[in-house]
Backbone as JSON Lines, residues from 0, in Angstrom:
{"i":0,"aa":"M","n":[10.6,-24.74,-4.74],"ca":[10.76,-23.11,-4.38],"c":[10.66,-23.08,-3.21]}
{"i":1,"aa":"T","n":[9.83,-23.75,-2.26],"ca":[9.83,-23.58,-1.03],"c":[11.08,-23.7,-0.32]}
{"i":2,"aa":"K","n":[12.1,-24.54,-0.59],"ca":[13.58,-24.56,-0.27],"c":[14.21,-23.2,-0.41]}
{"i":3,"aa":"V","n":[13.93,-22.58,-1.67],"ca":[14.59,-21.39,-1.96],"c":[14.22,-20.44,-1.05]}
{"i":4,"aa":"V","n":[12.93,-20.21,-0.96],"ca":[12.45,-19.2,-0.05],"c":[12.8,-19.53,1.35]}
{"i":5,"aa":"D","n":[12.73,-20.8,1.94],"ca":[13.21,-20.86,3.42],"c":[14.62,-20.65,3.27]}
{"i":6,"aa":"L","n":[15.49,-20.79,2.38],"ca":[16.96,-20.49,2.63],"c":[17.01,-19.1,2.64]}
{"i":7,"aa":"Y","n":[16.41,-18.15,1.63],"ca":[16.54,-16.76,1.82],"c":[16.26,-16.14,2.95]}
{"i":8,"aa":"F","n":[15.15,-16.99,3.53],"ca":[14.68,-16.12,4.97],"c":[15.7,-16.49,6.22]}
{"i":9,"aa":"K","n":[16.35,-17.78,5.79],"ca":[17.25,-18.27,7.0],"c":[18.6,-16.99,6.96]}
{"i":10,"aa":"L","n":[19.08,-16.98,5.39],"ca":[19.89,-15.85,5.14],"c":[19.77,-14.55,5.81]}
{"i":11,"aa":"L","n":[18.4,-14.23,5.51],"ca":[17.85,-12.79,6.1],"c":[18.18,-12.79,7.81]}
{"i":12,"aa":"K","n":[17.59,-13.98,8.32],"ca":[17.64,-14.0,10.06],"c":[19.29,-13.85,10.31]}
{"i":13,"aa":"L","n":[20.17,-14.75,9.5],"ca":[21.57,-14.44,9.88],"c":[21.89,-13.13,9.53]}
{"i":14,"aa":"L","n":[21.71,-12.28,8.64],"ca":[22.13,-10.91,8.71],"c":[21.59,-10.16,9.63]}
{"i":15,"aa":"I","n":[20.24,-10.37,10.12],"ca":[19.89,-9.61,11.33],"c":[20.76,-9.94,12.54]}
{"i":16,"aa":"V","n":[21.13,-11.03,12.72],"ca":[21.85,-11.49,13.91],"c":[23.39,-10.72,13.44]}
{"i":17,"aa":"L","n":[23.51,-10.79,12.45],"ca":[25.28,-10.28,12.2],"c":[24.99,-8.63,12.32]}
{"i":18,"aa":"C","n":[24.12,-8.2,12.12],"ca":[23.68,-6.57,12.03],"c":[23.71,-6.43,13.55]}
{"i":19,"aa":"M","n":[23.25,-6.98,14.43],"ca":[22.72,-6.76,15.96],"c":[24.15,-7.05,16.47]}
{"i":20,"aa":"I","n":[25.01,-7.9,16.23],"ca":[26.19,-8.29,16.8],"c":[27.24,-7.36,16.28]}
{"i":21,"aa":"A","n":[27.36,-6.77,15.14],"ca":[28.02,-5.71,14.82],"c":[27.56,-4.39,15.53]}
{"i":22,"aa":"M","n":[26.44,-4.17,15.65],"ca":[26.02,-2.79,16.38],"c":[26.72,-2.88,17.62]}
{"i":23,"aa":"I","n":[26.4,-4.04,18.41],"ca":[26.97,-4.2,19.7],"c":[28.45,-3.91,19.93]}
{"i":24,"aa":"V","n":[29.04,-4.58,19.01],"ca":[30.49,-4.61,19.06],"c":[30.91,-3.14,18.78]}
{"i":25,"aa":"L","n":[30.23,-2.4,17.94],"ca":[30.82,-1.16,17.45],"c":[30.22,-0.16,18.65]}
{"i":26,"aa":"V","n":[29.33,-0.09,19.09],"ca":[28.9,0.8,20.13],"c":[29.45,0.61,21.39]}
{"i":27,"aa":"F","n":[29.63,-0.82,21.96],"ca":[30.27,-0.94,23.43],"c":[31.7,-0.67,23.1]}
{"i":28,"aa":"G","n":[32.29,-0.9,21.97],"ca":[33.73,-0.48,21.74],"c":[34.11,0.7,21.84]}
{"i":29,"aa":"N","n":[33.33,1.61,21.17],"ca":[33.61,3.05,21.28],"c":[33.43,3.55,22.67]}
{"i":30,"aa":"V","n":[32.15,3.04,23.28],"ca":[32.15,3.42,24.36],"c":[33.29,3.42,25.7]}
{"i":31,"aa":"V","n":[33.72,1.98,25.39],"ca":[34.68,1.58,26.34],"c":[36.12,2.61,25.96]}
{"i":32,"aa":"L","n":[36.23,2.44,24.58],"ca":[37.39,3.63,24.01],"c":[37.18,4.85,24.45]}
{"i":33,"aa":"R","n":[36.12,5.4,24.47],"ca":[35.91,6.81,25.01],"c":[36.15,6.83,26.41]}
{"i":34,"aa":"Y","n":[35.57,6.27,27.18],"ca":[35.6,6.5,28.58],"c":[36.99,5.88,29.35]}
{"i":35,"aa":"A","n":[37.52,4.7,29.04],"ca":[38.9,4.23,29.32],"c":[39.93,4.96,28.66]}
{"i":36,"aa":"F","n":[40.11,4.94,27.23],"ca":[41.27,5.55,26.7],"c":[41.27,6.88,25.95]}
{"i":37,"aa":"N","n":[40.15,7.52,26.33],"ca":[39.92,8.88,25.44],"c":[40.16,9.11,24.12]}
{"i":38,"aa":"S","n":[39.63,7.99,23.46],"ca":[39.7,7.54,22.18],"c":[38.39,7.3,21.45]}
{"i":39,"aa":"G","n":[38.05,7.13,20.34],"ca":[37.26,6.39,19.88],"c":[37.36,5.97,18.42]}
{"i":40,"aa":"I","n":[36.13,5.13,17.87],"ca":[36.19,4.86,16.54],"c":[35.25,5.75,15.72]}
{"i":41,"aa":"S","n":[35.7,6.52,15.0],"ca":[34.94,7.5,14.28],"c":[33.93,7.01,13.34]}
{"i":42,"aa":"V","n":[33.92,5.68,12.67],"ca":[33.04,5.04,11.92],"c":[31.89,4.47,12.67]}
{"i":43,"aa":"S","n":[32.1,4.09,13.71],"ca":[31.24,3.63,14.85],"c":[29.71,3.95,14.79]}
{"i":44,"aa":"E","n":[29.61,5.23,14.9],"ca":[28.33,5.73,15.09],"c":[27.72,5.35,13.5]}
{"i":45,"aa":"E","n":[28.2,5.99,12.47],"ca":[27.55,5.85,11.14],"c":[27.48,4.33,10.87]}
{"i":46,"aa":"L","n":[28.28,3.39,11.18],"ca":[28.08,2.05,10.76],"c":[27.05,1.6,11.62]}
{"i":47,"aa":"S","n":[26.91,1.87,12.88],"ca":[25.92,1.17,13.79],"c":[24.52,1.75,13.29]}
{"i":48,"aa":"R","n":[24.26,2.86,12.82],"ca":[23.04,3.45,12.26],"c":[22.75,2.91,10.96]}
{"i":49,"aa":"W","n":[23.74,2.61,10.37],"ca":[23.58,1.77,8.92],"c":[22.89,0.28,9.25]}
{"i":50,"aa":"F","n":[23.81,-0.54,10.2],"ca":[23.41,-1.69,10.66],"c":[21.81,-1.79,11.08]}
{"i":51,"aa":"F","n":[21.55,-0.74,11.98],"ca":[20.31,-0.75,12.58],"c":[18.99,-0.43,11.48]}
{"i":52,"aa":"V","n":[19.16,0.38,10.35],"ca":[18.28,0.61,9.37],"c":[18.3,-0.71,8.84]}
{"i":53,"aa":"W","n":[19.48,-1.55,8.27],"ca":[19.36,-2.63,7.69],"c":[18.38,-3.94,8.4]}
{"i":54,"aa":"M","n":[18.84,-3.89,9.92],"ca":[18.39,-5.1,10.62],"c":[16.91,-4.56,10.6]}
{"i":55,"aa":"I","n":[16.15,-3.35,10.53],"ca":[14.82,-3.13,10.91],"c":[14.28,-3.61,9.5]}
{"i":56,"aa":"F","n":[14.61,-3.28,8.35],"ca":[14.02,-3.48,6.96],"c":[13.87,-5.33,6.91]}
{"i":57,"aa":"L","n":[15.13,-5.9,7.15],"ca":[15.13,-7.38,7.17],"c":[14.24,-7.71,8.21]}
{"i":58,"aa":"G","n":[14.31,-7.42,9.34],"ca":[13.25,-7.82,10.33],"c":[11.74,-7.77,9.92]}
{"i":59,"aa":"A","n":[11.56,-6.73,9.27],"ca":[10.06,-6.49,8.76],"c":[9.96,-7.52,7.71]}
{"i":60,"aa":"L","n":[10.81,-7.86,6.9],"ca":[10.5,-8.93,5.93],"c":[10.15,-10.21,6.67]}
{"i":61,"aa":"V","n":[11.17,-10.43,7.81],"ca":[10.84,-11.85,8.26],"c":[9.51,-11.89,9.13]}
{"i":62,"aa":"A","n":[9.14,-10.77,9.8],"ca":[7.96,-10.53,10.3],"c":[6.83,-10.75,9.29]}
{"i":63,"aa":"L","n":[6.82,-10.14,8.1],"ca":[5.84,-10.05,6.95],"c":[5.56,-11.56,6.71]}
{"i":64,"aa":"K","n":[6.69,-12.36,6.33],"ca":[6.6,-13.82,5.81],"c":[5.55,-14.63,7.07]}
{"i":65,"aa":"D","n":[6.3,-14.4,8.37],"ca":[5.91,-15.33,9.36],"c":[4.5,-14.71,9.92]}
{"i":66,"aa":"R","n":[3.78,-13.51,9.33],"ca":[2.67,-12.89,9.94],"c":[2.82,-12.59,11.13]}
{"i":67,"aa":"A","n":[3.75,-11.69,11.53],"ca":[4.18,-11.64,13.05],"c":[4.06,-10.28,13.35]}
{"i":68,"aa":"H","n":[3.39,-9.5,12.18],"ca":[3.12,-7.9,12.72],"c":[2.08,-7.44,13.66]}
{"i":69,"aa":"L","n":[2.07,-6.88,14.49],"ca":[0.81,-6.37,15.37],"c":[-0.39,-5.83,14.45]}
{"i":70,"aa":"G","n":[-1.27,-6.24,14.9],"ca":[-2.47,-5.85,14.25],"c":[-3.56,-5.76,15.32]}
{"i":71,"aa":"M","n":[-4.62,-4.96,14.76],"ca":[-6.11,-5.15,15.4],"c":[-7.14,-6.19,14.57]}
{"i":72,"aa":"D","n":[-7.38,-7.12,15.17],"ca":[-8.3,-8.01,14.56],"c":[-9.76,-7.78,15.09]}
{"i":73,"aa":"S","n":[-10.07,-7.19,16.23],"ca":[-11.37,-7.15,16.68],"c":[-12.57,-6.87,15.77]}
{"i":74,"aa":"L","n":[-12.3,-6.26,14.85],"ca":[-13.61,-6.16,13.92],"c":[-13.57,-7.04,12.74]}
{"i":75,"aa":"V","n":[-12.26,-7.25,12.22],"ca":[-12.41,-8.19,11.23],"c":[-12.88,-9.69,11.66]}
{"i":76,"aa":"K","n":[-12.3,-10.16,12.89],"ca":[-12.67,-11.44,13.22],"c":[-13.87,-11.71,13.34]}
{"i":77,"aa":"R","n":[-14.51,-10.51,13.27],"ca":[-16.34,-10.77,13.87],"c":[-17.02,-10.64,12.41]}
{"i":78,"aa":"L","n":[-16.54,-10.53,11.03],"ca":[-17.12,-10.38,9.95],"c":[-17.12,-11.69,9.27]}
{"i":79,"aa":"P","n":[-18.17,-12.02,8.42],"ca":[-18.32,-13.39,7.67],"c":[-16.98,-13.37,7.07]}
{"i":80,"aa":"P","n":[-16.96,-14.69,6.43],"ca":[-15.72,-14.97,5.45],"c":[-15.64,-13.98,4.27]}
{"i":81,"aa":"T","n":[-16.52,-13.61,3.68],"ca":[-16.57,-12.67,2.53],"c":[-16.07,-11.37,2.97]}
{"i":82,"aa":"G","n":[-16.51,-10.79,4.02],"ca":[-15.85,-9.57,4.58],"c":[-14.75,-9.55,4.96]}
{"i":83,"aa":"K","n":[-13.99,-10.83,5.67],"ca":[-12.64,-10.97,5.89],"c":[-11.82,-10.99,4.56]}
{"i":84,"aa":"R","n":[-12.41,-11.66,3.51],"ca":[-11.57,-11.84,2.49],"c":[-11.52,-10.21,1.9]}
{"i":85,"aa":"I","n":[-12.38,-9.72,1.79],"ca":[-12.29,-8.17,1.18],"c":[-11.54,-7.54,2.03]}
{"i":86,"aa":"C","n":[-11.44,-7.28,3.23],"ca":[-10.56,-6.78,4.06],"c":[-8.97,-7.22,3.94]}
{"i":87,"aa":"L","n":[-8.93,-8.62,3.68],"ca":[-7.63,-8.91,3.53],"c":[-7.2,-8.59,2.0]}
{"i":88,"aa":"V","n":[-7.96,-8.45,1.08],"ca":[-7.23,-8.08,-0.25],"c":[-7.34,-6.63,-0.35]}
{"i":89,"aa":"I","n":[-8.05,-5.71,0.22],"ca":[-7.68,-4.39,0.58],"c":[-6.42,-3.96,1.07]}
{"i":90,"aa":"G","n":[-6.28,-4.6,2.16],"ca":[-5.23,-4.45,3.11],"c":[-3.95,-5.04,2.15]}
{"i":91,"aa":"H","n":[-3.99,-5.77,1.42],"ca":[-2.76,-6.4,0.84],"c":[-2.25,-5.4,-0.38]}
{"i":92,"aa":"L","n":[-3.63,-4.83,-1.12],"ca":[-3.27,-3.86,-2.09],"c":[-2.87,-2.49,-1.84]}
{"i":93,"aa":"L","n":[-3.26,-2.01,-0.47],"ca":[-2.62,-0.88,0.2],"c":[-1.11,-1.31,0.44]}
{"i":94,"aa":"M","n":[-0.74,-2.63,1.19],"ca":[0.64,-3.0,1.59],"c":[1.51,-2.72,0.2]}
{"i":95,"aa":"L","n":[0.72,-3.65,-1.14],"ca":[1.69,-3.41,-2.19],"c":[2.0,-2.28,-2.59]}
{"i":96,"aa":"Y","n":[0.94,-1.15,-2.46],"ca":[1.03,0.11,-3.09],"c":[2.38,0.8,-1.86]}
{"i":97,"aa":"I","n":[2.4,0.43,-0.86],"ca":[3.38,1.04,-0.12],"c":[4.68,0.38,-0.24]}
{"i":98,"aa":"C","n":[4.87,-0.88,-0.75],"ca":[6.05,-1.44,-1.03],"c":[6.48,-0.5,-2.13]}
{"i":99,"aa":"W","n":[5.69,-0.4,-3.16],"ca":[6.1,0.03,-4.49],"c":[6.58,1.65,-4.11]}
{"i":100,"aa":"L","n":[5.99,2.36,-3.35],"ca":[6.5,3.77,-2.88],"c":[8.12,3.54,-2.12]}
{"i":101,"aa":"I","n":[8.15,2.51,-1.04],"ca":[9.32,2.23,-0.65],"c":[10.34,2.08,-1.7]}
{"i":102,"aa":"F","n":[10.34,1.33,-2.59],"ca":[10.89,0.63,-3.58],"c":[11.44,1.87,-4.63]}
{"i":103,"aa":"S","n":[10.28,2.41,-5.29],"ca":[10.83,3.63,-6.14],"c":[11.46,4.88,-5.4]}
{"i":104,"aa":"G","n":[11.1,5.12,-4.08],"ca":[11.57,6.14,-3.32],"c":[13.04,5.91,-3.25]}
{"i":105,"aa":"S","n":[13.4,4.31,-2.56],"ca":[15.0,4.09,-2.24],"c":[15.43,4.03,-3.51]}
{"i":106,"aa":"W","n":[15.03,3.71,-4.8],"ca":[15.8,3.66,-6.11],"c":[16.12,4.96,-6.35]}
{"i":107,"aa":"Q","n":[15.3,6.1,-6.35],"ca":[15.73,7.31,-6.57],"c":[16.8,7.94,-5.88]}
{"i":108,"aa":"Q","n":[16.62,7.68,-4.36],"ca":[17.62,7.75,-3.64],"c":[19.0,7.45,-3.69]}
{"i":109,"aa":"A","n":[19.01,6.01,-3.87],"ca":[20.06,5.35,-4.65],"c":[20.58,5.68,-5.51]}
{"i":110,"aa":"A","n":[19.77,6.35,-6.63],"ca":[20.55,6.6,-7.88],"c":[21.18,8.24,-7.62]}
{"i":111,"aa":"I","n":[20.54,8.89,-7.02],"ca":[20.95,10.36,-6.61],"c":[22.41,10.22,-5.59]}
{"i":112,"aa":"N","n":[22.37,9.12,-4.87],"ca":[23.45,9.31,-3.96],"c":[24.44,8.41,-4.17]}
{"i":113,"aa":"L","n":[24.6,7.68,-5.52],"ca":[25.44,6.59,-5.63],"c":[26.93,7.02,-5.75]}
{"i":114,"aa":"H","n":[27.26,8.2,-6.0],"ca":[28.54,9.0,-5.69],"c":[28.72,9.82,-4.66]}
{"i":115,"aa":"V","n":[27.65,9.85,-3.71],"ca":[27.91,10.58,-2.54],"c":[28.52,9.75,-1.49]}
{"i":116,"aa":"V","n":[29.66,9.95,-0.71],"ca":[30.16,9.13,0.15],"c":[29.82,9.65,1.55]}
{"i":117,"aa":"A","n":[29.63,8.59,2.55],"ca":[29.2,8.83,3.85],"c":[30.65,9.48,4.45]}
{"i":118,"aa":"P","n":[30.2,10.4,5.42],"ca":[31.47,11.35,5.98],"c":[32.33,10.55,6.75]}
{"i":119,"aa":"A","n":[31.92,9.61,7.32],"ca":[33.0,8.64,8.29],"c":[33.87,7.23,7.48]}
{"i":120,"aa":"S","n":[32.71,6.54,6.85],"ca":[33.2,5.48,6.28],"c":[33.66,5.77,4.82]}
{"i":121,"aa":"G","n":[33.25,6.75,4.02],"ca":[33.65,6.75,2.68],"c":[32.92,5.91,1.74]}
{"i":122,"aa":"L","n":[31.97,4.99,2.49],"ca":[30.91,4.08,1.73],"c":[30.01,5.14,1.05]}
{"i":123,"aa":"S","n":[29.78,4.52,-0.33],"ca":[28.61,5.0,-1.14],"c":[27.19,5.15,-0.32]}
{"i":124,"aa":"M","n":[26.38,6.18,-0.28],"ca":[25.35,6.28,0.39],"c":[24.14,5.74,-0.36]}
{"i":125,"aa":"A","n":[24.44,4.93,-1.69],"ca":[23.55,4.09,-1.79],"c":[23.29,2.93,-1.6]}
{"i":126,"aa":"L","n":[24.38,2.47,-0.65],"ca":[24.27,1.22,0.38],"c":[23.06,1.25,1.4]}
{"i":127,"aa":"F","n":[23.44,2.57,1.85],"ca":[22.31,2.9,2.96],"c":[20.59,2.69,2.4]}
{"i":128,"aa":"Y","n":[20.31,3.52,1.15],"ca":[18.98,3.4,0.76],"c":[19.04,1.97,0.01]}
{"i":129,"aa":"G","n":[19.81,1.08,-0.27],"ca":[19.75,-0.33,-0.37],"c":[18.68,-1.22,0.12]}
{"i":130,"aa":"A","n":[18.79,-0.83,1.52],"ca":[17.67,-1.68,2.53],"c":[16.35,-1.25,1.95]}
{"i":131,"aa":"G","n":[16.06,-0.19,1.4],"ca":[14.57,-0.08,1.06],"c":[14.31,-0.72,-0.25]}
{"i":132,"aa":"L","n":[15.13,-1.09,-1.09],"ca":[15.23,-1.62,-2.36],"c":[15.2,-3.34,-1.9]}
{"i":133,"aa":"V","n":[15.89,-3.79,-1.02],"ca":[15.68,-5.08,-0.72],"c":[14.33,-5.22,-0.35]}
{"i":134,"aa":"F","n":[13.82,-4.53,0.64],"ca":[12.32,-4.62,1.44],"c":[11.4,-4.55,0.35]}
{"i":135,"aa":"G","n":[11.26,-3.62,-0.43],"ca":[10.41,-3.34,-1.38],"c":[10.46,-4.8,-2.49]}
{"i":136,"aa":"A","n":[11.4,-5.02,-3.03],"ca":[11.62,-6.07,-3.78],"c":[11.15,-7.33,-3.2]}
{"i":137,"aa":"S","n":[11.65,-7.76,-2.13],"ca":[11.28,-9.02,-1.24],"c":[9.81,-8.99,-0.79]}
{"i":138,"aa":"A","n":[9.29,-7.96,-0.3],"ca":[8.1,-7.99,0.09],"c":[7.15,-8.04,-0.53]}
{"i":139,"aa":"A","n":[7.13,-7.15,-2.07],"ca":[6.03,-7.6,-2.91],"c":[5.24,-8.97,-3.36]}
{"i":140,"aa":"P","n":[6.76,-9.89,-3.58],"ca":[6.28,-11.39,-3.98],"c":[5.48,-11.76,-2.84]}
{"i":141,"aa":"I","n":[6.18,-11.54,-1.45],"ca":[5.18,-12.07,-0.34],"c":[3.6,-11.89,-0.21]}
{"i":142,"aa":"L","n":[3.49,-10.57,-0.72],"ca":[2.45,-10.0,-0.5],"c":[1.33,-10.61,-1.87]}
{"i":143,"aa":"L","n":[1.95,-10.49,-2.86],"ca":[1.27,-10.94,-4.35],"c":[0.81,-12.44,-4.09]}
{"i":144,"aa":"Y","n":[1.83,-13.43,-3.46],"ca":[1.58,-14.64,-3.31],"c":[0.21,-14.74,-2.17]}
{"i":145,"aa":"E","n":[0.13,-14.16,-1.04],"ca":[-1.19,-14.22,-0.44],"c":[-2.35,-13.25,-0.91]}
{"i":146,"aa":"L","n":[-2.2,-12.6,-1.72],"ca":[-3.12,-11.76,-2.4],"c":[-3.81,-13.05,-3.45]}
{"i":147,"aa":"Y","n":[-3.0,-13.59,-3.96],"ca":[-3.44,-14.79,-4.73],"c":[-4.2,-15.87,-4.18]}
{"i":148,"aa":"L","n":[-3.61,-16.25,-3.11],"ca":[-4.34,-17.1,-2.57],"c":[-5.5,-16.65,-1.7]}
{"i":149,"aa":"A","n":[-5.73,-15.39,-1.57],"ca":[-6.88,-14.93,-1.1],"c":[-8.18,-14.91,-2.15]}
{"i":150,"aa":"L","n":[-7.77,-14.2,-3.15],"ca":[-8.32,-14.29,-4.47],"c":[-8.95,-15.54,-4.93]}
{"i":151,"aa":"F","n":[-8.2,-16.66,-4.75],"ca":[-8.64,-17.9,-5.48],"c":[-9.0,-18.85,-4.57]}
{"i":152,"aa":"G","n":[-9.51,-18.41,-3.43],"ca":[-9.96,-19.23,-2.18],"c":[-8.92,-20.13,-1.75]}
{"i":153,"aa":"K","n":[-7.8,-19.99,-1.8],"ca":[-7.24,-21.16,-1.33],"c":[-6.38,-20.81,0.12]}
{"i":154,"aa":"L","n":[-7.22,-19.9,0.91],"ca":[-7.16,-19.73,2.19],"c":[-8.19,-20.22,3.0]}
{"i":155,"aa":"G","n":[-8.07,-20.91,4.22],"ca":[-9.23,-21.17,4.93],"c":[-9.86,-19.93,5.51]}
{"i":156,"aa":"D","n":[-10.87,-20.09,6.18],"ca":[-11.73,-18.99,6.93],"c":[-10.6,-18.45,7.95]}
{"i":157,"aa":"D","n":[-10.02,-19.53,8.75],"ca":[-9.29,-19.01,10.0],"c":[-7.89,-18.55,9.53]}
{"i":158,"aa":"E","n":[-7.57,-18.63,8.15],"ca":[-6.64,-17.7,7.61],"c":[-6.62,-16.55,7.08]}
{"i":159,"aa":"L","n":[-7.91,-16.07,7.0],"ca":[-8.31,-14.81,6.38],"c":[-7.91,-13.51,7.42]}
{"i":160,"aa":"V","n":[-7.79,-13.86,8.67],"ca":[-7.25,-12.92,9.42],"c":[-5.79,-13.14,9.92]}
{"i":161,"aa":"M","n":[-4.88,-12.43,9.35],"ca":[-3.68,-12.54,9.34],"c":[-2.76,-12.1,10.54]}
{"i":162,"aa":"V","n":[-3.64,-11.64,11.62],"ca":[-2.68,-11.49,12.91],"c":[-2.7,-12.59,13.8]}
{"i":163,"aa":"K","n":[-1.49,-12.7,14.28],"ca":[-1.27,-14.01,15.04],"c":[-1.87,-13.43,16.54]}
{"i":164,"aa":"D","n":[-2.42,-14.34,17.36],"ca":[-2.97,-14.0,18.73],"c":[-1.8,-14.86,19.48]}
{"i":165,"aa":"N","n":[-0.88,-14.18,20.12],"ca":[0.11,-14.77,20.7],"c":[0.08,-15.05,22.36]}
{"i":166,"aa":"D","n":[-1.38,-14.5,22.67],"ca":[-1.33,-14.58,24.23],"c":[-2.47,-15.95,24.35]}
{"i":167,"aa":"A","n":[-1.62,-16.63,25.56],"ca":[-2.24,-17.87,25.79],"c":[-3.47,-17.54,26.57]}
{"i":168,"aa":"E","n":[-3.76,-16.79,27.42],"ca":[-5.03,-16.74,28.03],"c":[-4.92,-14.93,28.3]}
{"i":169,"aa":"V","n":[-6.39,-14.58,28.2],"ca":[-6.77,-13.41,28.26],"c":[-7.04,-12.94,29.79]}
{"i":170,"aa":"I","n":[-6.5,-11.79,30.38],"ca":[-6.51,-11.25,31.39],"c":[-7.99,-10.78,31.51]}
{"i":171,"aa":"T","n":[-8.91,-11.21,32.54],"ca":[-10.15,-10.78,32.67],"c":[-10.51,-9.59,33.57]}
{"i":172,"aa":"H","n":[-9.42,-9.21,34.39],"ca":[-9.45,-8.38,35.67],"c":[-8.06,-7.69,35.69]}
{"i":173,"aa":"N","n":[-8.08,-6.61,35.83],"ca":[-6.76,-5.62,36.19],"c":[-6.04,-6.29,37.41]}
{"i":174,"aa":"P","n":[-4.96,-6.75,37.55],"ca":[-4.24,-7.34,38.67],"c":[-3.97,-6.51,39.51]}
{"i":175,"aa":"I","n":[-3.58,-5.15,39.0],"ca":[-3.39,-4.06,40.11],"c":[-4.47,-3.62,41.11]}
{"i":176,"aa":"T","n":[-5.76,-3.56,40.41],"ca":[-6.67,-3.05,41.02],"c":[-7.51,-4.27,41.47]}
{"i":177,"aa":"P","n":[-7.54,-4.06,43.16],"ca":[-8.2,-5.44,43.78],"c":[-9.58,-5.58,43.32]}
{"i":178,"aa":"D","n":[-10.14,-6.84,43.45],"ca":[-11.15,-7.42,42.87],"c":[-12.13,-6.87,44.07]}
{"i":179,"aa":"P","n":[-13.28,-6.03,43.68],"ca":[-14.23,-5.57,44.9],"c":[-15.14,-6.64,45.29]}
{"i":180,"aa":"T","n":[-15.2,-7.94,44.83],"ca":[-15.95,-8.78,45.14],"c":[-15.48,-9.51,46.42]}
{"i":181,"aa":"K","n":[-13.96,-9.48,46.41],"ca":[-13.34,-10.1,47.7],"c":[-12.9,-9.17,48.63]}
{"i":182,"aa":"S","n":[-12.99,-9.47,49.62],"ca":[-12.78,-8.69,51.02],"c":[-11.19,-8.68,51.43]}
{"i":183,"aa":"A","n":[-10.73,-7.47,51.67],"ca":[-9.31,-7.54,51.96],"c":[-9.31,-7.89,53.48]}
{"i":184,"aa":"R","n":[-10.13,-7.85,54.39],"ca":[-10.2,-8.48,55.8],"c":[-10.51,-10.03,55.56]}
{"i":185,"aa":"P","n":[-10.05,-10.63,56.54],"ca":[-10.36,-12.06,56.8],"c":[-11.74,-12.38,57.26]}
């Protein structure tokens, strides 16, 4: 099962890269055509916006799986393990509710806009709202699995705080303001 999950997230990362490349090509190509040849690609702005939305939702999924979202852990990391577990469970239940809201709202919008075509590309607007469907359907199992691990004690005490600290060292003083204990004169 882990191979399938890893393959799925490799596919998501590839799609993120392809969305970024498509955005760069469309926007840069459109700029060059407008300024150099006084013409343009009419579908460029619309498709680049769609690629951006898809890239953000897919990137949020990858960040959720890798626990790479930003967070404040200054209070939670000081709690005892039971308090950390309670905060994790409450946080995951809230995130599951938000996933449901995104999924159900995207489903309704996709159904409403199924036969509505985008002005420039002529594609169904349901494709635009599909990003929310993919996000909601993919984020919920990740959150449910982590919730299961938390509820049944399968997470260590160090894993109960799901914010990664990427800073190698903590700056103890402001580098812009000089240290008052050191003299500026020799």
